[in-house]
Short mmCIF file of C-alpha atoms in Angstrom, two decimals:
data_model
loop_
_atom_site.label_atom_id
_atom_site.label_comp_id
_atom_site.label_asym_id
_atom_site.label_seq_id
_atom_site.Cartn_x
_atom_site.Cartn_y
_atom_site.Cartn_z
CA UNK A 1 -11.92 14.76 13.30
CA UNK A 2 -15.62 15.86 12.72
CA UNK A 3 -17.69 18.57 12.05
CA UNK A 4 -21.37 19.93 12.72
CA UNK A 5 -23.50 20.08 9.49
CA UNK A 6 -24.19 23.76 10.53
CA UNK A 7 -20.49 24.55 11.15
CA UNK A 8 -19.93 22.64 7.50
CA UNK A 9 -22.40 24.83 6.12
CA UNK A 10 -21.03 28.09 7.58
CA UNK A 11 -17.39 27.03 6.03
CA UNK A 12 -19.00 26.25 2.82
CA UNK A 13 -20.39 30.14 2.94
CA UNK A 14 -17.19 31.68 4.39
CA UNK A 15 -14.55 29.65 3.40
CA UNK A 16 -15.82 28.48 0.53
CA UNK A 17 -17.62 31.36 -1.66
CA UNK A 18 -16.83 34.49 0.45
CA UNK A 19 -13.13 33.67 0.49
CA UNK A 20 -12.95 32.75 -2.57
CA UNK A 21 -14.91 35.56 -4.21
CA UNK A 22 -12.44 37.97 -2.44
CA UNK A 23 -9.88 36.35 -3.93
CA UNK A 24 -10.97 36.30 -7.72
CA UNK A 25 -12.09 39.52 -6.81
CA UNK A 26 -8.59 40.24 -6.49
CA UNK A 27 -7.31 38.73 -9.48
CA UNK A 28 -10.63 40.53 -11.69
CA UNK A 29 -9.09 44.02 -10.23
CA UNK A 30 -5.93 43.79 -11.51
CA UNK A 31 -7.99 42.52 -15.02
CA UNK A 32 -10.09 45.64 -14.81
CA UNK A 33 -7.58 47.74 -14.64
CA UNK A 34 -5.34 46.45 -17.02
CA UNK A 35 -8.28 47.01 -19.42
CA UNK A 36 -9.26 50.33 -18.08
CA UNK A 37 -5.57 51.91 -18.49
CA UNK A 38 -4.52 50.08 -22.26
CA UNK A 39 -4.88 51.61 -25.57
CA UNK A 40 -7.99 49.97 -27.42
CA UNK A 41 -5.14 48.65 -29.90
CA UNK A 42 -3.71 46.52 -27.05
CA UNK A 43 -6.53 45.35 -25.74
CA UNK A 44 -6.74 41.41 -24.90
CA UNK A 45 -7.09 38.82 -27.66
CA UNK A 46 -10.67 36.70 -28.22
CA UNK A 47 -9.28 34.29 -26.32
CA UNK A 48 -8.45 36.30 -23.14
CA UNK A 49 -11.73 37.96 -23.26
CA UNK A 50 -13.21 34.61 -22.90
CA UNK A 51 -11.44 33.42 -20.02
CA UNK A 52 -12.18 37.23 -18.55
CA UNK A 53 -16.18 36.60 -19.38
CA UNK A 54 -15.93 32.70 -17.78
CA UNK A 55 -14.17 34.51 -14.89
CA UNK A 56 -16.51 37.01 -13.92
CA UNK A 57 -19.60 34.20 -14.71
CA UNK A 58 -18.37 32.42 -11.85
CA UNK A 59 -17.22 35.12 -9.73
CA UNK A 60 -21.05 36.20 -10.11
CA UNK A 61 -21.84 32.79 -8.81
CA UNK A 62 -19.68 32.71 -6.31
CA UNK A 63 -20.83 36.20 -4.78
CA UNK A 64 -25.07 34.94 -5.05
CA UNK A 65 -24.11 31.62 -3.62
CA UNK A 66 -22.61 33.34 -0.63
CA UNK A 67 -25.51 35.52 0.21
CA UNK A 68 -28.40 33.16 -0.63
CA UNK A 69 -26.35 30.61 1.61
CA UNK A 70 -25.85 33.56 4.12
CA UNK A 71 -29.36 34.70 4.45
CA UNK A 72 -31.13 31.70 3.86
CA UNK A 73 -29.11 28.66 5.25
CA UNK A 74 -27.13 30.12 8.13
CA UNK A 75 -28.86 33.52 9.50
CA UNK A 76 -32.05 31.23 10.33
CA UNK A 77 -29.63 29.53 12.84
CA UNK A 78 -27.72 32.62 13.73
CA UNK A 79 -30.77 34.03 14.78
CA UNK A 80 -33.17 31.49 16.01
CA UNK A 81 -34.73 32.21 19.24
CA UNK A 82 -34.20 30.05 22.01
CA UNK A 83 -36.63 28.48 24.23
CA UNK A 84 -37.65 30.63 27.20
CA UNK A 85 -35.24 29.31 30.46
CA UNK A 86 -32.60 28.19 28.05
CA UNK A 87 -29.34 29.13 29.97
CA UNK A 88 -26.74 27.51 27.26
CA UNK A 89 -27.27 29.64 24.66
CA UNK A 90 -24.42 28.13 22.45
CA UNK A 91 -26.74 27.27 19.96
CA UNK A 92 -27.82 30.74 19.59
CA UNK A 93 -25.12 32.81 18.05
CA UNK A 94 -27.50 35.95 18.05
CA UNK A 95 -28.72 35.72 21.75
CA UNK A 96 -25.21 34.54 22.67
CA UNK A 97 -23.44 37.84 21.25
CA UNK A 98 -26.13 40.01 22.77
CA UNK A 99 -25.98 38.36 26.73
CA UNK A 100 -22.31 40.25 26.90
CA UNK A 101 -22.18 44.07 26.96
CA UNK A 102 -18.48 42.99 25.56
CA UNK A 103 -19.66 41.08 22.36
CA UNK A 104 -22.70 42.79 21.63
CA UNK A 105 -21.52 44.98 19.22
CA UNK A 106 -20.30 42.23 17.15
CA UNK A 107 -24.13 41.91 16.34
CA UNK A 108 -25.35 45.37 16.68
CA UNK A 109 -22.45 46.96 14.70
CA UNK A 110 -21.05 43.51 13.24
CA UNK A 111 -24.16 41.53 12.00
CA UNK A 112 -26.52 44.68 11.20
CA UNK A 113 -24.05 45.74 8.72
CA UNK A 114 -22.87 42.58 7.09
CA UNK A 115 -26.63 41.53 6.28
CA UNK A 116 -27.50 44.52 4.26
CA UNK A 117 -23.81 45.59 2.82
CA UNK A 118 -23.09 41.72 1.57
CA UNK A 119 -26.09 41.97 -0.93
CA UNK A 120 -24.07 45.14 -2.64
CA UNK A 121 -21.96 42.56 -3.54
CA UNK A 122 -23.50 40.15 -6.17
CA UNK A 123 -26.04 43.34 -7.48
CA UNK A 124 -22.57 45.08 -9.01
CA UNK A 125 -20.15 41.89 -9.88
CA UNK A 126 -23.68 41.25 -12.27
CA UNK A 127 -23.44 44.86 -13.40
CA UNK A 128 -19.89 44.26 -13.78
CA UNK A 129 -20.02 41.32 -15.98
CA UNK A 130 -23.20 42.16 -17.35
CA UNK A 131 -21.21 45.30 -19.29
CA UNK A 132 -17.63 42.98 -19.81
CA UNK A 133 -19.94 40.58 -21.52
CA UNK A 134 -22.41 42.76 -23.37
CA UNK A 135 -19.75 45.25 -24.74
CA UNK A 136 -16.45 42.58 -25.02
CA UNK A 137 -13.68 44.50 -26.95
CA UNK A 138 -15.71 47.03 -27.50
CA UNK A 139 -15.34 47.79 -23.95
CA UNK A 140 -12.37 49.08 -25.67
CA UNK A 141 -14.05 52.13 -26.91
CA UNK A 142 -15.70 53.15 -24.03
CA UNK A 143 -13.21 54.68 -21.44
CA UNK A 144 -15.99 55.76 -18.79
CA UNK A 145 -17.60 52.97 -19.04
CA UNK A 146 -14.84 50.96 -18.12
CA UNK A 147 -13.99 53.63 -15.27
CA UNK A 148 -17.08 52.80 -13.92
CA UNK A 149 -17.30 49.16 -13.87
CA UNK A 150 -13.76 49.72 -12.61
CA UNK A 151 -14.96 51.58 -9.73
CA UNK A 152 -17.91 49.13 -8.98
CA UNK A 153 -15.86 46.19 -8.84
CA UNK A 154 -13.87 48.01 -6.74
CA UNK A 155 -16.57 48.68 -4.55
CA UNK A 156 -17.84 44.94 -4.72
CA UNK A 157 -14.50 44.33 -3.25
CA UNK A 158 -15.04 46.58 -0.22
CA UNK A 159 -18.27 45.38 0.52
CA UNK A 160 -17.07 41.89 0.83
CA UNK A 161 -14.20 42.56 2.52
CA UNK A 162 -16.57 44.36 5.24
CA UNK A 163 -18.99 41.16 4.70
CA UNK A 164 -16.29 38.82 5.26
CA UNK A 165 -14.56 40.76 8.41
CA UNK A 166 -17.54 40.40 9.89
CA UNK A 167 -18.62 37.33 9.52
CA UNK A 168 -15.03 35.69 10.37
CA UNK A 169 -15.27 38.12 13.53
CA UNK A 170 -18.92 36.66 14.49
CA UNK A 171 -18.18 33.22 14.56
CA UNK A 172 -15.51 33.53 16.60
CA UNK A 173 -17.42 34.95 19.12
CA UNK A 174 -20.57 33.04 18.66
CA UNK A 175 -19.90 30.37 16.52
CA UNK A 176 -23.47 28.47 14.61
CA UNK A 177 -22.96 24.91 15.35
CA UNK A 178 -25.17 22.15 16.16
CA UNK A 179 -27.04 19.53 13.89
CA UNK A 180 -25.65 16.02 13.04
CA UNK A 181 -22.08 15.85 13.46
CA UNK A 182 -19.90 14.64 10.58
CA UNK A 183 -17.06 12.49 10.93
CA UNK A 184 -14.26 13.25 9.09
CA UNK A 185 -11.46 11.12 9.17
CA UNK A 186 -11.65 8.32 12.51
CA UNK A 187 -8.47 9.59 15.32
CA UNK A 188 -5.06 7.59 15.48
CA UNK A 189 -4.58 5.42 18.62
CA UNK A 190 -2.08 7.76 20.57
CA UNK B 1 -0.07 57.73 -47.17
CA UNK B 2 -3.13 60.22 -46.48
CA UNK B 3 -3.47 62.79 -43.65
CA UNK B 4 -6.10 61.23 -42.95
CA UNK B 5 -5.60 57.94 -42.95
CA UNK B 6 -2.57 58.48 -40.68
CA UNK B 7 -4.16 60.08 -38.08
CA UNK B 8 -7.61 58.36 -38.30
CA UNK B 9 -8.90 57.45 -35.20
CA UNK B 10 -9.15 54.26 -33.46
CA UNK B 11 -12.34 52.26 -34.54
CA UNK B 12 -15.65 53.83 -33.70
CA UNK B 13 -17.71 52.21 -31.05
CA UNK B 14 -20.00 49.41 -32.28
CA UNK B 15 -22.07 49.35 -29.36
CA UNK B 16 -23.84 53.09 -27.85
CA UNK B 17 -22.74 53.37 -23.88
CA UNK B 18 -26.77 53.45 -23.32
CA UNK B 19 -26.96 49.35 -22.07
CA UNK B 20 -23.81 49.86 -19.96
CA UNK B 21 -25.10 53.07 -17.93
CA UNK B 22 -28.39 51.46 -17.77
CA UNK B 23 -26.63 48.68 -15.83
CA UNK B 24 -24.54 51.04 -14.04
CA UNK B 25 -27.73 53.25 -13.06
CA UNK B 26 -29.65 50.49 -12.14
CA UNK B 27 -27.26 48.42 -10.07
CA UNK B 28 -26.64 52.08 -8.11
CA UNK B 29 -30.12 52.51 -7.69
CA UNK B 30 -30.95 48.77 -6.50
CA UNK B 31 -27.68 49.15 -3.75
CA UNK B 32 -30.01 52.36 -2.56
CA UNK B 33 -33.11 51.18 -2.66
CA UNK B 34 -32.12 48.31 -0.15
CA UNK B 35 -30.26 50.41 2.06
CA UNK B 36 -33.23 52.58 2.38
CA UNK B 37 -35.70 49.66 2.72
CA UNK B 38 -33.55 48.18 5.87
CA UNK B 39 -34.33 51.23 7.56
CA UNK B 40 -37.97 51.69 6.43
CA UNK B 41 -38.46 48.44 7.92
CA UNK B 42 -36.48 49.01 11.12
CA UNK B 43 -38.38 52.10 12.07
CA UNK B 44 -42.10 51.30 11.09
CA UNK B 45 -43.67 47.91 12.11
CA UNK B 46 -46.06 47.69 9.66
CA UNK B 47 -43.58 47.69 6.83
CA UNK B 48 -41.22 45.46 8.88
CA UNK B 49 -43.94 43.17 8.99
CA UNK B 50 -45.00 43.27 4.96
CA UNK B 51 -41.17 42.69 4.60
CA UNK B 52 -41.01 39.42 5.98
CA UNK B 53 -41.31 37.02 2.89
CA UNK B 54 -39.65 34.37 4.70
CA UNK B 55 -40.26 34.02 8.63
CA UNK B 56 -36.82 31.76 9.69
CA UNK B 57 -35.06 34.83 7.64
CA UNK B 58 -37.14 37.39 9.07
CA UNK B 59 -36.98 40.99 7.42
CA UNK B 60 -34.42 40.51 5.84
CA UNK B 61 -35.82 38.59 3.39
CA UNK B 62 -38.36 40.76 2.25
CA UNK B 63 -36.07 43.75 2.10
CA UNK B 64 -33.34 41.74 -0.24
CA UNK B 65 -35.95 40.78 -2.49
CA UNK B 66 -37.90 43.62 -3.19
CA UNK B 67 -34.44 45.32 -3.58
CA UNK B 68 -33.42 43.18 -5.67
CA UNK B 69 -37.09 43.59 -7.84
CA UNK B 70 -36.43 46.98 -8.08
CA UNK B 71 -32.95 46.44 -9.41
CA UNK B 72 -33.75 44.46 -11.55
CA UNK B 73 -36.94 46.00 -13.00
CA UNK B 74 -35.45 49.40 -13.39
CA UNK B 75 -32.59 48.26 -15.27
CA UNK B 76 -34.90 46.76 -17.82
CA UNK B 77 -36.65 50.03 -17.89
CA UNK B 78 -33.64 51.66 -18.70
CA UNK B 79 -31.91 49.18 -20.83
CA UNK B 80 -34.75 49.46 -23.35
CA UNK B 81 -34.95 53.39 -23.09
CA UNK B 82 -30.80 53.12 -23.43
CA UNK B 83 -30.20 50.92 -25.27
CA UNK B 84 -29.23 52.70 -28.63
CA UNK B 85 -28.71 56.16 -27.13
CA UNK B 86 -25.69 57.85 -25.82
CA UNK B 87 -25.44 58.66 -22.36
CA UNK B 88 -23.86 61.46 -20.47
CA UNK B 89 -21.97 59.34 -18.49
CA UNK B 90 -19.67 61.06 -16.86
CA UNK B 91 -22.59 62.58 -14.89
CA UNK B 92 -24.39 59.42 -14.72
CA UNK B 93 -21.41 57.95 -13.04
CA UNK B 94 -21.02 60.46 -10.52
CA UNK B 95 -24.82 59.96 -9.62
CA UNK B 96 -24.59 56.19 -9.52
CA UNK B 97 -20.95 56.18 -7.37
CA UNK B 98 -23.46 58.91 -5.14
CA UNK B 99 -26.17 56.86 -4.51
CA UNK B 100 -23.51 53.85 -3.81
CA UNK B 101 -21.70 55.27 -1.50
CA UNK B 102 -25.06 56.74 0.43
CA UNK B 103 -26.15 53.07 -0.16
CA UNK B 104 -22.98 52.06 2.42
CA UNK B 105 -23.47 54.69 4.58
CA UNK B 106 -27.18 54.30 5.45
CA UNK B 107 -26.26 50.31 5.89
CA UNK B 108 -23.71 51.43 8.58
CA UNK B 109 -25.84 50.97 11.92
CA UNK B 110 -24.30 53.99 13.83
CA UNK B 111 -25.63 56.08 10.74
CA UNK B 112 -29.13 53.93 9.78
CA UNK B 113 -29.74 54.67 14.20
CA UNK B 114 -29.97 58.41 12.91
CA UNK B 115 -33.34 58.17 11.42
#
């Protein structure tokens, strides 16, 4: 079993911080709106709003690591140029997409919107845990203001899920590989 | 028991709602301001080519990180204007869910293609 170092590094974006941001995305909803809809007088103990702050810390993380890795790691190779007469253009996810009238709108449509609406992402999970942090169970006090961060981490979600559509869609149409290959585990004799 | 102490009301905020709508605000207006920069840059050359900070990453580059400058220095701006006030924010929110959901539409290529 072995992998490419590019496919590794697309997995670690996808798989690894997109997925899982979407998931504690998920789980920080629910959170949310649990605060949003309680009394202030049964709002979470110190203790839960310190696993809540932690939570949202990495869920920050997670959502900056996936677009710096995104734009920065894997887009280079996504769209690198080929070499003029190169007739293979597996290497070229871009290119690739845009040689077939049927896959081209995975980039025109597909890529063009995940590039831009992924970075919507970590800009309001910050805001988002900027305000759980800043205010803590004061939050409590402040029913608009948890509205909104309500509605912006609902939002985050969205644009994620849009982010992550997309880019699950695009590599299975033009998947970036290539680089050293890593081997994995060795086959079995059959 | 008092009147008053019965019905008192729950305890007053400690904090004003100023830092959190100057987050809010901000974060809105950054989500704009990089919607509108992608199609600055696709439509003039000469602003697509300023925007390329980092050549393998093309545009895109430039237009996430001067995005993200502008986020970032306008919710300074506000957050020391804010900070101890009390906002409006029902309105605020309304203009900052706006400019959000603008922010998604002029990212959506069928719609940026209008301009």
């Amino acid at each position: 079993m072995e992998i490419t170092f590019r496919s590794l590094w697309t997995m670690i974006h996808g798989m690894g911080f997109g997925a899982l941001y979407l998931l504690a995305c998920s789980g920080a909803l629910v959170e949310l709106y649990r605060l949003t809809t309680a009394s202030p007088s049964s709002l979470s103990t110190p203790a839960q709003q310190r696993f809540v702050k932690i939570y949202l810390i990495a869920m920050v993380l997670l959502a900056w690591a996936a677009v710096l890795t995104g734009a920065y790691v894997i887009y280079p190779w996504y769209r690198a140029a080929p070499p003029p007469g190169t007739v293979n253009l597996s290497l070229f996810p871009q290119r690739l997409l845009i040689s077939n009238p049927t896959t081209i709108g995975w980039h025109s449509l597909g890529m063009e919107w995940k590039e831009h609406v992924a970075w919507f992402v970590p800009i309001s999970i910050t805001m988002v845990a900027f305000v759980f942090i800043r205010y803590g169970r004061d939050l409590g006090n402040h029913r608009q203001l948890r509205a909104a961060v309500l509605g912006f981490a609902a939002a985050s979600f969205i644009a994620a899920g849009i982010a992550g559509f997309f880019g699950a869609m695009i590599d299975k149409y033009a998947p970036v590989q290539g680089g050293p290959t890593i081997q994995i585990t060795r086959g079995g004799e059959q | 028991m008092s009147t008053s102490a019965r019905f008192s009301p729950p305890n007053p905020p400690a904090l004003t709602n100023g830092s959190g709508a100057a987050a809010i605000l901000a974060a809105a207006i950054g989500s704009f301001a990089l919607a509108v920069l992608a199609i600055a840059a696709d439509k003039s050359p000469a602003i697509k080519a300023a925007l390329v900070f980092y050549k393998p990453t093309g545009v895109l580059s430039g237009v996430t990180t001067a995005a993200i400058f502008i986020w970032l220095v306008i919710w300074l701006a506000l957050d020391l204007r804010w900070r101890k006030k009390t906002i409006a924010l029902g309105l605020l929110s309304s203009i900052a869910f706006t400019l959000f959901i603008l922010s998604f539409l002029l990212t959506f290529p069928p719609i940026a293609d209008l301009f």
